[in-house]
Amino acid sequence: MAGVSMRPIIVGLLALTWAVVFLVARAGFAPVSEAGHCDVDHTTYLDGWAHQPYTSDLQDFLTRAGNGNLYSSEGYPWALSQVEKGNRTSGRPLVAPFVPPTILKAAAYVESSWRQADYDTARGVSGPILVSPDCGYGVMQITAALVWSMDNGTATEPERLVAKNYGRNVAAGAQVMVAKWNDAPQYRPIVGDGNPNYLEDWYYAIWSYNGFSSVNDPNGFSSSRPEYKCDGVNYTAVPYQERVIGCVRNPAEGLWNAIQMSYRRTLPAFTGCSGSCNTSSMDIPTPTPIHTEGGGGGGDTTPPVVVARRTYDGNSNGHLDGIIVSFNEVVNDQFGGVRFDVPGYCDGDGSTPQPACGYKANGSGNASILVTFPQKEAGDTDEQPFVRMVSNSTLGDGAGNKVHVDSFGNRAADAAGPAIIKAQTVADNLVQLTFSEVIKTSSVRKDDFKLVIRGLNRQILRVYKVGSGADTRYWRIKVSDDWTKGATGKVNLRGRDVIVDVSPLQIGNDQTWEKAVIAGY
């Protein structure tokens, strides 16, 4: 349901099933197991004990929960709900269920150090249920919240499952995180374009898991605070969301792979939901560099595909600057693990006398990149060099699918128009032009040029090809009056698209506005 908070849906289902009253994220705490006042009692055998999971079991369950593959056939609340995607004005359509698993793993470690039973219980055996003073249960510390006010302190069956069974507890935690994500934009700010595949865009959902209040406003913490290392040190020196992000970046006990998730240490002024829930003033761009979980988060498992390679003359001076490589979807512009080869222009690994290829984003949020190289001395806008990717470990789509290496290579299409690369006086009333490539004879007219000598426009009598050969790179401009030997000036085209090349791949819609200084003879 686009743009609709999960909150009304959850409330409705609570009334019908009693199964979701526990789906309220607990407040931050150092978990203990001495809470005897909670619905599920940990001190007696009344509700049974909890199995303390091995870390390998939790790794599997947290990964499956994040990818929507845990209890997926059982329906709500155990099957993960769909997530909304989009910015504040997009309508936020629903897409596949997904929470970046590394965020769930880090949050679970901050909450309980990956324990369902109390800390004295060894892994692989059962023991008293881990319960916090505010009645948060197990791995994800899910609170009973409204349960006691509805049934006089008697635990519901879903609550018992969340307290005793680490799998159900993890599923509930993932569901809470999705609910907090889907609370935007009605009740929460949005990061960037609200892309659930970008870890950075989950910042406010992570904050909200602990309660979206000023307690976790980063502006209220020291500007010189350290980064949390997921080791318990400086736990209270940072807001809750930075504890989780710190664990994403610094895995505890080697339990997950580090992702250097970006985040902001200061934010716009905090706006909560007291009387009003317009939090748009807290919306922020996605912090860069952007990071994804990898492996097809959010249901997307298809890597980007190269759909075009085009030559590029960025300054329209007749010398190629690079190759634009286009994909069938937006790519992340992360070039740290990318290598391309463009024979005759640049090398991906520096193993030849050629210079190394460079890489640039081709616009913001674009589906193309620019492979760059130094300009050649000679005009070369008619060249169509081979370009191939030889290795890649970083360039991919928003779901983390990496572009496959194209070991065969393909020629780049001719997308660079002809340009004047040289103009020289060869007689007192003649200027010879050299173009960067062979041009179409029928496209050249004297009205296409403007000649300026000593600051004055000269009347052009005619333009003609040099000699009788087929090479149409060389043309002469004849003017009506003479000027002294060595005089300099400028010649330029009157507008775009007036002169075209003869390449079958060039249709004349990408030509240059080019001017050149006339050298004296």
Coordinates of C-alpha atoms in Angstrom, one line a residue:
M1 CA 0.0 0.0 0.0
A2 CA 2.0 3.0 -1.3
G3 CA 2.8 5.7 1.2
V4 CA 0.8 4.2 4.1
S5 CA 2.3 3.6 7.5
M6 CA 2.4 0.0 8.8
R7 CA 1.0 1.4 12.1
P8 CA -2.7 1.1 11.2
I9 CA -2.2 -2.3 9.6
I10 CA -0.5 -3.6 12.8
V11 CA -3.2 -2.1 15.0
G12 CA -6.0 -3.8 13.0
L13 CA -4.2 -7.2 13.2
L14 CA -3.7 -6.8 16.9
A15 CA -7.4 -6.6 17.5
L16 CA -8.0 -9.7 15.4
T17 CA -5.2 -12.0 16.5
W18 CA -3.5 -10.7 19.6
A19 CA -0.4 -11.9 17.9
V20 CA 1.3 -8.7 17.2
V21 CA 1.2 -6.8 20.5
F22 CA 4.8 -7.6 21.1
L23 CA 5.9 -5.9 17.9
V24 CA 7.2 -2.7 19.6
A25 CA 10.9 -2.2 19.6
R26 CA 12.3 -1.9 23.1
A27 CA 14.3 1.0 24.5
G28 CA 18.1 0.6 24.7
F29 CA 19.5 -1.1 27.7
A30 CA 22.2 -3.4 28.9
P31 CA 20.2 -6.7 28.9
V32 CA 19.9 -8.7 32.1
S33 CA 17.8 -11.7 33.0
E34 CA 16.4 -10.7 36.4
A35 CA 13.0 -9.3 35.3
G36 CA 10.5 -11.3 37.3
H37 CA 7.5 -9.0 36.6
C38 CA 7.1 -9.7 32.9
D39 CA 4.4 -11.8 31.3
V40 CA 6.8 -14.6 30.4
D41 CA 8.6 -15.4 33.5
H42 CA 12.2 -16.4 33.3
T43 CA 12.8 -17.5 36.8
T44 CA 10.5 -20.5 36.9
Y45 CA 9.6 -23.5 34.6
L46 CA 6.1 -22.1 34.1
D47 CA 6.8 -20.8 30.6
G48 CA 9.8 -23.1 29.8
W49 CA 13.3 -22.2 29.1
A50 CA 14.9 -20.8 26.0
H51 CA 17.4 -22.5 23.8
Q52 CA 20.7 -20.6 23.6
P53 CA 21.6 -20.7 19.8
Y54 CA 25.0 -21.3 18.3
T55 CA 26.2 -18.2 16.5
S56 CA 26.1 -20.2 13.2
D57 CA 22.4 -20.8 13.7
L58 CA 21.8 -17.1 14.3
Q59 CA 23.8 -16.1 11.3
D60 CA 21.6 -18.3 9.1
F61 CA 18.3 -17.1 10.7
L62 CA 19.2 -13.4 10.6
T63 CA 20.3 -13.7 7.0
R64 CA 17.1 -15.5 6.0
A65 CA 14.9 -13.0 8.0
G66 CA 16.5 -10.0 6.3
N67 CA 15.9 -11.5 2.9
G68 CA 12.3 -12.5 3.6
N69 CA 13.0 -16.2 3.6
L70 CA 12.2 -17.0 7.3
Y71 CA 8.7 -18.4 7.9
S72 CA 7.8 -16.9 4.6
S73 CA 4.9 -19.4 4.1
E74 CA 3.2 -18.7 7.5
G75 CA 1.8 -15.2 6.8
Y76 CA 1.7 -12.2 9.1
P77 CA 3.3 -11.6 11.6
W78 CA 6.0 -14.2 11.1
A79 CA 6.5 -13.8 7.3
L80 CA 8.4 -10.5 6.6
S81 CA 6.2 -7.7 5.2
Q82 CA 6.9 -5.9 2.0
V83 CA 8.9 -2.7 2.3
E84 CA 8.1 0.7 0.7
K85 CA 10.5 2.3 -1.7
G86 CA 10.8 5.9 -2.7
N87 CA 11.2 9.5 -1.5
R88 CA 8.6 11.7 0.1
T89 CA 6.7 12.5 -3.1
S90 CA 7.0 9.1 -4.9
G91 CA 4.0 7.4 -3.4
R92 CA 6.3 4.8 -1.9
P93 CA 5.2 1.6 -3.7
L94 CA 5.7 -1.7 -2.0
V95 CA 8.6 -3.9 -3.1
A96 CA 9.9 -7.3 -2.0
P97 CA 10.4 -7.9 1.8
F98 CA 13.9 -7.0 2.7
V99 CA 16.1 -5.6 5.6
P100 CA 19.8 -5.6 5.0
P101 CA 20.9 -8.7 7.0
T102 CA 24.0 -7.1 8.3
I103 CA 21.9 -4.4 9.9
L104 CA 19.8 -7.0 11.6
K105 CA 23.0 -8.8 12.8
A106 CA 24.5 -5.7 14.1
A107 CA 21.3 -4.6 15.9
A108 CA 20.9 -8.1 17.4
Y109 CA 24.5 -7.8 18.8
V110 CA 23.8 -4.4 20.3
E111 CA 20.6 -5.7 21.8
S112 CA 21.6 -9.0 23.3
S113 CA 25.1 -10.1 22.1
W114 CA 23.2 -12.8 20.1
R115 CA 21.6 -14.5 23.1
Q116 CA 18.1 -15.8 23.6
A117 CA 18.7 -17.3 27.1
D118 CA 20.6 -15.5 29.9
Y119 CA 24.3 -14.9 29.8
D120 CA 25.1 -17.8 32.1
T121 CA 23.6 -20.3 29.6
A122 CA 26.1 -21.9 27.3
R123 CA 25.4 -22.1 23.6
G124 CA 23.6 -25.2 22.5
V125 CA 21.7 -25.8 25.7
S126 CA 18.6 -24.3 27.3
G127 CA 18.3 -21.9 30.2
P128 CA 16.3 -19.1 31.7
I129 CA 14.9 -16.6 29.1
L130 CA 16.9 -13.4 28.6
V131 CA 14.5 -10.6 29.8
S132 CA 15.4 -7.0 30.3
P133 CA 14.0 -4.7 33.0
D134 CA 11.5 -3.3 30.5
C135 CA 10.5 -6.8 29.5
G136 CA 12.4 -7.1 26.2
Y137 CA 12.9 -10.7 25.2
G138 CA 15.8 -12.6 23.7
V139 CA 18.0 -11.9 20.7
M140 CA 16.2 -8.8 19.3
Q141 CA 14.8 -7.7 22.7
I142 CA 11.2 -7.5 21.6
T143 CA 9.0 -6.0 24.3
A144 CA 5.6 -7.2 25.4
A145 CA 4.5 -3.5 25.5
L146 CA 0.7 -3.5 25.7
V147 CA 0.2 -7.2 26.6
W148 CA -0.3 -6.8 30.3
S149 CA -2.9 -4.0 29.9
M150 CA -4.9 -6.3 27.6
D151 CA -4.9 -9.6 29.3
N152 CA -4.0 -8.8 33.0
G153 CA -0.5 -10.1 32.7
T154 CA -1.1 -13.4 31.0
A155 CA 1.2 -13.9 28.1
T156 CA -0.2 -14.6 24.7
E157 CA 1.1 -17.5 22.7
P158 CA 3.0 -15.3 20.2
E159 CA 4.7 -13.6 23.1
R160 CA 5.8 -16.9 24.6
L161 CA 7.2 -17.9 21.2
V162 CA 9.1 -14.7 20.9
A163 CA 10.5 -15.1 24.4
K164 CA 11.4 -18.8 24.1
N165 CA 12.2 -19.4 20.4
Y166 CA 15.1 -17.5 18.9
G167 CA 13.8 -18.0 15.3
R168 CA 10.5 -16.4 16.1
N169 CA 12.3 -13.7 18.0
V170 CA 14.5 -12.9 15.0
A171 CA 11.4 -12.8 12.7
A172 CA 9.7 -10.4 15.0
G173 CA 12.8 -8.1 15.1
A174 CA 13.0 -8.0 11.3
Q175 CA 9.2 -7.2 11.2
V176 CA 9.7 -4.3 13.7
M177 CA 12.6 -2.9 11.5
V178 CA 10.4 -3.0 8.4
A179 CA 7.5 -1.4 10.3
K180 CA 9.9 1.5 11.3
W181 CA 11.1 1.8 7.7
N182 CA 7.5 1.9 6.4
D183 CA 6.6 4.6 9.0
A184 CA 8.1 7.1 6.6
P185 CA 7.1 9.6 5.5
Q186 CA 4.0 10.0 7.7
Y187 CA 5.9 9.5 11.0
R188 CA 9.6 9.5 10.1
P189 CA 12.1 11.4 8.0
I190 CA 13.6 9.8 4.8
V191 CA 17.2 9.4 3.8
G192 CA 17.9 10.0 0.1
D193 CA 15.4 8.3 -2.2
G194 CA 14.3 5.7 0.4
N195 CA 16.1 2.8 -1.4
P196 CA 15.9 -0.2 0.9
N197 CA 18.9 -1.7 -0.8
Y198 CA 21.1 1.1 0.4
L199 CA 22.3 0.6 4.0
E200 CA 22.7 4.3 4.5
D201 CA 19.0 4.9 3.8
W202 CA 18.0 2.7 6.9
Y203 CA 19.4 5.3 9.3
Y204 CA 16.1 6.6 10.7
A205 CA 14.6 3.1 10.8
I206 CA 17.6 1.9 13.0
W207 CA 17.1 4.9 15.2
S208 CA 13.4 4.2 15.5
Y209 CA 13.9 0.6 16.5
N210 CA 15.1 2.0 19.8
G211 CA 12.4 4.7 19.8
F212 CA 12.4 7.8 17.7
S213 CA 13.1 10.3 20.4
S214 CA 15.6 13.1 21.2
V215 CA 17.5 10.7 23.4
N216 CA 19.2 9.4 20.3
D217 CA 19.6 12.8 18.5
P218 CA 23.2 12.8 17.5
N219 CA 23.3 16.6 17.8
G220 CA 23.0 16.1 21.6
F221 CA 26.2 14.1 21.8
S222 CA 29.8 15.3 21.8
S223 CA 31.1 16.3 18.3
S224 CA 34.3 14.6 19.2
R225 CA 32.7 11.3 20.2
P226 CA 34.6 8.2 19.0
E227 CA 33.2 5.6 16.6
Y228 CA 31.6 2.7 18.4
K229 CA 33.6 -0.5 17.8
C230 CA 31.0 -3.1 18.9
D231 CA 33.1 -4.0 21.9
G232 CA 31.1 -2.4 24.7
V233 CA 33.6 0.5 25.0
N234 CA 32.0 4.0 24.6
Y235 CA 28.6 2.4 24.5
T236 CA 26.9 5.4 26.1
A237 CA 29.0 8.0 24.3
V238 CA 27.1 7.5 21.0
P239 CA 23.4 7.4 20.1
Y240 CA 21.7 4.1 19.6
Q241 CA 21.8 4.1 15.8
E242 CA 25.6 4.8 15.8
R243 CA 26.0 1.7 18.0
V244 CA 24.4 -0.4 15.4
I245 CA 26.2 1.3 12.5
G246 CA 29.5 1.0 14.5
C247 CA 28.8 -2.8 14.7
V248 CA 28.1 -2.9 10.9
R249 CA 31.5 -1.3 10.3
N250 CA 33.3 -3.3 13.1
P251 CA 32.0 -6.8 13.3
A252 CA 32.0 -8.4 16.8
E253 CA 33.7 -11.7 17.2
G254 CA 34.0 -11.9 13.4
L255 CA 30.3 -12.8 13.1
W256 CA 29.7 -10.9 9.9
N257 CA 31.6 -9.2 7.1
A258 CA 32.3 -5.5 7.7
I259 CA 30.5 -3.0 5.6
Q260 CA 31.8 0.6 5.8
M261 CA 28.3 2.1 6.1
S262 CA 28.4 5.9 5.8
Y263 CA 26.5 8.1 8.2
R264 CA 26.2 11.7 9.3
R265 CA 27.4 12.7 12.8
T266 CA 25.1 15.8 12.8
L267 CA 21.6 16.2 11.4
P268 CA 19.0 18.9 11.0
A269 CA 17.2 19.9 14.2
F270 CA 15.2 17.0 15.7
T271 CA 11.5 17.0 15.0
G272 CA 9.5 14.3 16.8
C273 CA 5.8 13.4 16.7
S274 CA 4.5 15.5 19.6
G275 CA 1.3 17.0 18.2
S276 CA 2.6 16.8 14.7
C277 CA 4.5 14.3 12.6
N278 CA 5.8 16.5 9.8
T279 CA 9.4 15.4 10.0
S280 CA 10.3 16.5 6.4
S281 CA 12.8 19.0 7.8
M282 CA 15.0 16.1 8.9
D283 CA 15.1 14.5 5.4
I284 CA 18.8 14.2 4.3
P285 CA 20.6 13.0 1.1
T286 CA 22.0 9.5 1.2
P287 CA 25.5 9.8 2.7
T288 CA 28.2 8.7 0.3
P289 CA 29.8 6.4 -0.6
I290 CA 26.7 4.2 -0.8
H291 CA 26.9 0.6 0.4
T292 CA 24.7 -2.4 -0.4
E293 CA 24.4 -5.8 1.3
G294 CA 25.3 -7.7 -1.9
G295 CA 23.8 -10.9 -3.2
G296 CA 20.6 -9.5 -4.5
G297 CA 18.9 -7.7 -1.6
G298 CA 15.3 -6.9 -1.9
G299 CA 14.7 -9.7 -4.4
D300 CA 16.9 -8.4 -7.2
T301 CA 19.5 -11.0 -8.2
T302 CA 20.2 -9.9 -11.8
P303 CA 23.5 -8.0 -12.4
P304 CA 23.6 -4.9 -14.6
V305 CA 24.4 -5.6 -18.3
V306 CA 26.4 -3.4 -20.7
V307 CA 24.1 -2.1 -23.4
A308 CA 26.3 0.5 -25.2
R309 CA 29.9 1.8 -25.5
R310 CA 30.3 5.2 -27.1
T311 CA 33.3 7.4 -27.8
Y312 CA 33.5 10.7 -25.9
D313 CA 35.1 14.1 -26.7
G314 CA 34.1 16.1 -23.6
N315 CA 35.6 19.4 -24.7
S316 CA 34.8 19.1 -28.4
N317 CA 38.4 19.7 -29.4
G318 CA 38.7 16.7 -31.8
H319 CA 40.6 14.5 -29.4
L320 CA 38.9 11.6 -27.6
D321 CA 38.8 11.9 -23.8
G322 CA 37.2 8.5 -23.0
I323 CA 34.5 5.9 -23.6
I324 CA 31.0 6.1 -22.1
V325 CA 29.9 2.6 -21.0
S326 CA 26.1 2.4 -20.5
F327 CA 24.2 -0.3 -18.5
N328 CA 20.6 -1.4 -18.4
E329 CA 20.2 0.0 -14.9
V330 CA 21.7 2.5 -12.5
V331 CA 25.1 1.5 -11.1
N332 CA 26.8 2.5 -7.9
D333 CA 29.9 4.3 -9.4
Q334 CA 32.2 2.4 -7.0
F335 CA 35.5 2.0 -9.0
G336 CA 37.9 0.6 -6.4
G337 CA 37.8 -2.9 -7.8
V338 CA 37.2 -2.1 -11.5
R339 CA 39.7 -2.6 -14.4
F340 CA 39.0 -1.8 -18.0
D341 CA 41.3 -2.0 -21.0
V342 CA 41.1 0.3 -24.1
P343 CA 43.9 -0.9 -26.4
G344 CA 45.9 1.9 -27.8
Y345 CA 44.6 4.3 -25.2
C346 CA 44.8 3.0 -21.6
D347 CA 45.5 -0.2 -19.7
G348 CA 43.7 -1.5 -16.6
D349 CA 46.7 -2.6 -14.7
G350 CA 49.7 -0.6 -15.9
S351 CA 51.4 -3.6 -17.3
T352 CA 52.0 -1.9 -20.7
P353 CA 53.5 1.4 -21.7
Q354 CA 50.0 2.7 -22.0
P355 CA 48.7 5.0 -19.2
A356 CA 46.3 3.6 -16.7
C357 CA 42.6 4.0 -17.4
G358 CA 40.6 6.3 -15.2
Y359 CA 37.0 6.1 -14.1
K360 CA 34.3 8.7 -13.4
A361 CA 30.6 8.7 -12.7
N362 CA 28.7 9.9 -15.7
G363 CA 26.2 12.1 -13.9
S364 CA 24.4 11.5 -10.6
G365 CA 22.5 8.3 -10.2
N366 CA 23.2 7.4 -13.8
A367 CA 23.2 4.1 -15.6
S368 CA 26.6 4.8 -17.2
I369 CA 30.2 5.4 -16.3
L370 CA 33.1 7.1 -18.1
V371 CA 36.4 5.3 -18.8
T372 CA 38.9 8.1 -19.2
F373 CA 42.4 8.3 -20.8
P374 CA 44.8 11.1 -21.9
Q375 CA 44.1 12.8 -25.2
K376 CA 46.2 11.9 -28.3
E377 CA 48.0 14.5 -30.3
A378 CA 46.3 13.7 -33.6
G379 CA 42.6 14.2 -34.1
D380 CA 40.8 10.9 -33.5
T381 CA 37.1 11.4 -33.3
D382 CA 36.6 8.7 -36.0
E383 CA 38.3 6.0 -33.9
Q384 CA 36.2 3.2 -32.5
P385 CA 38.5 1.5 -30.0
F386 CA 37.8 -1.8 -28.4
V387 CA 36.9 -1.5 -24.7
R388 CA 36.5 -4.4 -22.3
M389 CA 36.2 -5.0 -18.5
V390 CA 38.9 -7.3 -17.3
S391 CA 38.0 -7.4 -13.6
N392 CA 35.4 -6.1 -11.2
S393 CA 34.7 -6.5 -7.5
T394 CA 32.9 -3.3 -6.7
L395 CA 30.8 -1.9 -9.6
G396 CA 27.2 -3.1 -9.3
D397 CA 23.5 -2.1 -8.9
G398 CA 21.6 -0.9 -5.8
A399 CA 21.0 -4.5 -4.7
G400 CA 24.6 -5.4 -4.7
N401 CA 24.7 -7.4 -7.9
K402 CA 28.1 -6.9 -9.5
V403 CA 28.6 -6.3 -13.2
H404 CA 29.9 -9.4 -14.9
V405 CA 33.4 -9.2 -16.5
D406 CA 33.1 -8.9 -20.3
S407 CA 36.3 -10.7 -21.4
F408 CA 35.5 -10.5 -25.1
G409 CA 35.3 -6.7 -25.5
N410 CA 33.5 -4.7 -28.2
R411 CA 34.2 -1.7 -30.3
A412 CA 32.9 1.6 -29.0
A413 CA 30.3 3.3 -31.3
D414 CA 31.4 6.5 -33.0
A415 CA 29.6 9.2 -30.9
A416 CA 32.2 12.0 -31.2
G417 CA 31.6 14.6 -33.9
P418 CA 34.3 16.2 -36.1
A419 CA 36.1 19.3 -34.8
I420 CA 38.6 21.8 -36.3
I421 CA 41.9 20.9 -34.7
K422 CA 44.1 23.3 -36.8
A423 CA 43.7 26.5 -38.8
Q424 CA 46.6 28.1 -40.6
T425 CA 47.0 30.9 -43.1
V426 CA 48.5 29.5 -46.3
A427 CA 48.2 32.7 -48.4
D428 CA 47.2 36.3 -47.9
N429 CA 43.5 35.4 -48.5
L430 CA 43.4 31.7 -47.6
V431 CA 43.0 29.8 -44.4
Q432 CA 43.5 26.0 -44.4
L433 CA 41.4 24.0 -41.9
T434 CA 42.2 20.5 -40.6
F435 CA 39.3 18.5 -39.1
S436 CA 39.7 15.7 -36.6
E437 CA 38.3 13.2 -39.1
V438 CA 37.0 12.7 -42.6
I439 CA 33.7 14.7 -43.1
K440 CA 30.8 14.4 -45.4
T441 CA 31.4 16.7 -48.4
S442 CA 27.8 17.6 -49.0
S443 CA 27.5 19.0 -45.5
V444 CA 30.1 21.8 -45.9
R445 CA 29.0 25.2 -46.9
K446 CA 30.7 28.6 -46.7
D447 CA 27.8 29.9 -44.5
D448 CA 28.8 27.4 -41.9
F449 CA 31.9 29.3 -41.0
K450 CA 32.8 32.6 -39.4
L451 CA 36.3 34.1 -39.9
V452 CA 37.6 36.9 -37.7
I453 CA 40.9 38.6 -38.4
R454 CA 42.2 41.6 -36.4
G455 CA 38.8 41.6 -34.6
L456 CA 36.8 42.0 -37.7
N457 CA 34.6 39.5 -39.5
R458 CA 35.8 38.7 -43.0
Q459 CA 33.6 38.0 -45.9
I460 CA 34.0 34.3 -47.0
L461 CA 33.9 33.9 -50.8
R462 CA 34.0 30.1 -50.8
V463 CA 35.1 26.9 -49.0
Y464 CA 36.7 24.1 -51.0
K465 CA 38.4 20.8 -50.4
V466 CA 42.1 20.7 -50.8
G467 CA 43.3 18.7 -53.8
S468 CA 41.3 16.2 -55.7
G469 CA 41.8 13.2 -53.4
A470 CA 39.2 11.5 -51.2
D471 CA 40.6 12.9 -47.9
T472 CA 38.1 15.5 -46.7
R473 CA 39.8 16.4 -43.5
Y474 CA 41.5 19.4 -45.2
W475 CA 39.5 22.4 -46.4
R476 CA 40.4 26.0 -47.4
I477 CA 38.5 29.2 -46.8
K478 CA 38.9 32.0 -49.3
V479 CA 38.1 35.6 -48.3
S480 CA 37.6 38.8 -50.2
D481 CA 40.5 40.9 -48.9
D482 CA 44.1 40.3 -47.9
W483 CA 45.9 40.7 -44.7
T484 CA 49.6 40.8 -43.9
K485 CA 51.7 37.7 -43.4
G486 CA 51.6 36.3 -39.9
A487 CA 48.2 37.8 -39.0
T488 CA 46.2 35.7 -36.6
G489 CA 42.6 35.4 -35.8
K490 CA 39.8 32.8 -35.2
V491 CA 37.7 30.6 -37.3
N492 CA 34.6 28.9 -35.9
L493 CA 31.5 27.1 -37.0
R494 CA 28.3 29.1 -36.8
G495 CA 26.4 26.4 -34.9
R496 CA 26.0 22.8 -34.0
D497 CA 25.1 20.1 -36.5
V498 CA 26.3 22.1 -39.5
I499 CA 29.1 19.6 -40.5
V500 CA 28.8 15.8 -40.1
D501 CA 31.2 12.9 -40.4
V502 CA 30.8 10.0 -42.7
S503 CA 30.6 7.2 -40.1
P504 CA 27.5 5.0 -40.4
L505 CA 27.2 5.2 -36.6
Q506 CA 27.2 9.0 -36.7
I507 CA 24.0 10.7 -37.8
G508 CA 25.1 14.3 -37.3
N509 CA 23.2 15.0 -34.1
D510 CA 26.2 15.2 -31.9
Q511 CA 28.4 17.7 -33.6
T512 CA 30.6 20.4 -32.1
W513 CA 30.6 24.2 -31.9
E514 CA 34.3 24.5 -32.5
K515 CA 36.7 27.4 -32.9
A516 CA 40.4 27.4 -33.6
V517 CA 43.1 30.1 -33.5
I518 CA 44.5 30.7 -37.0
A519 CA 48.3 30.4 -37.0
G520 CA 50.3 32.7 -39.3
Y521 CA 52.4 31.3 -42.1

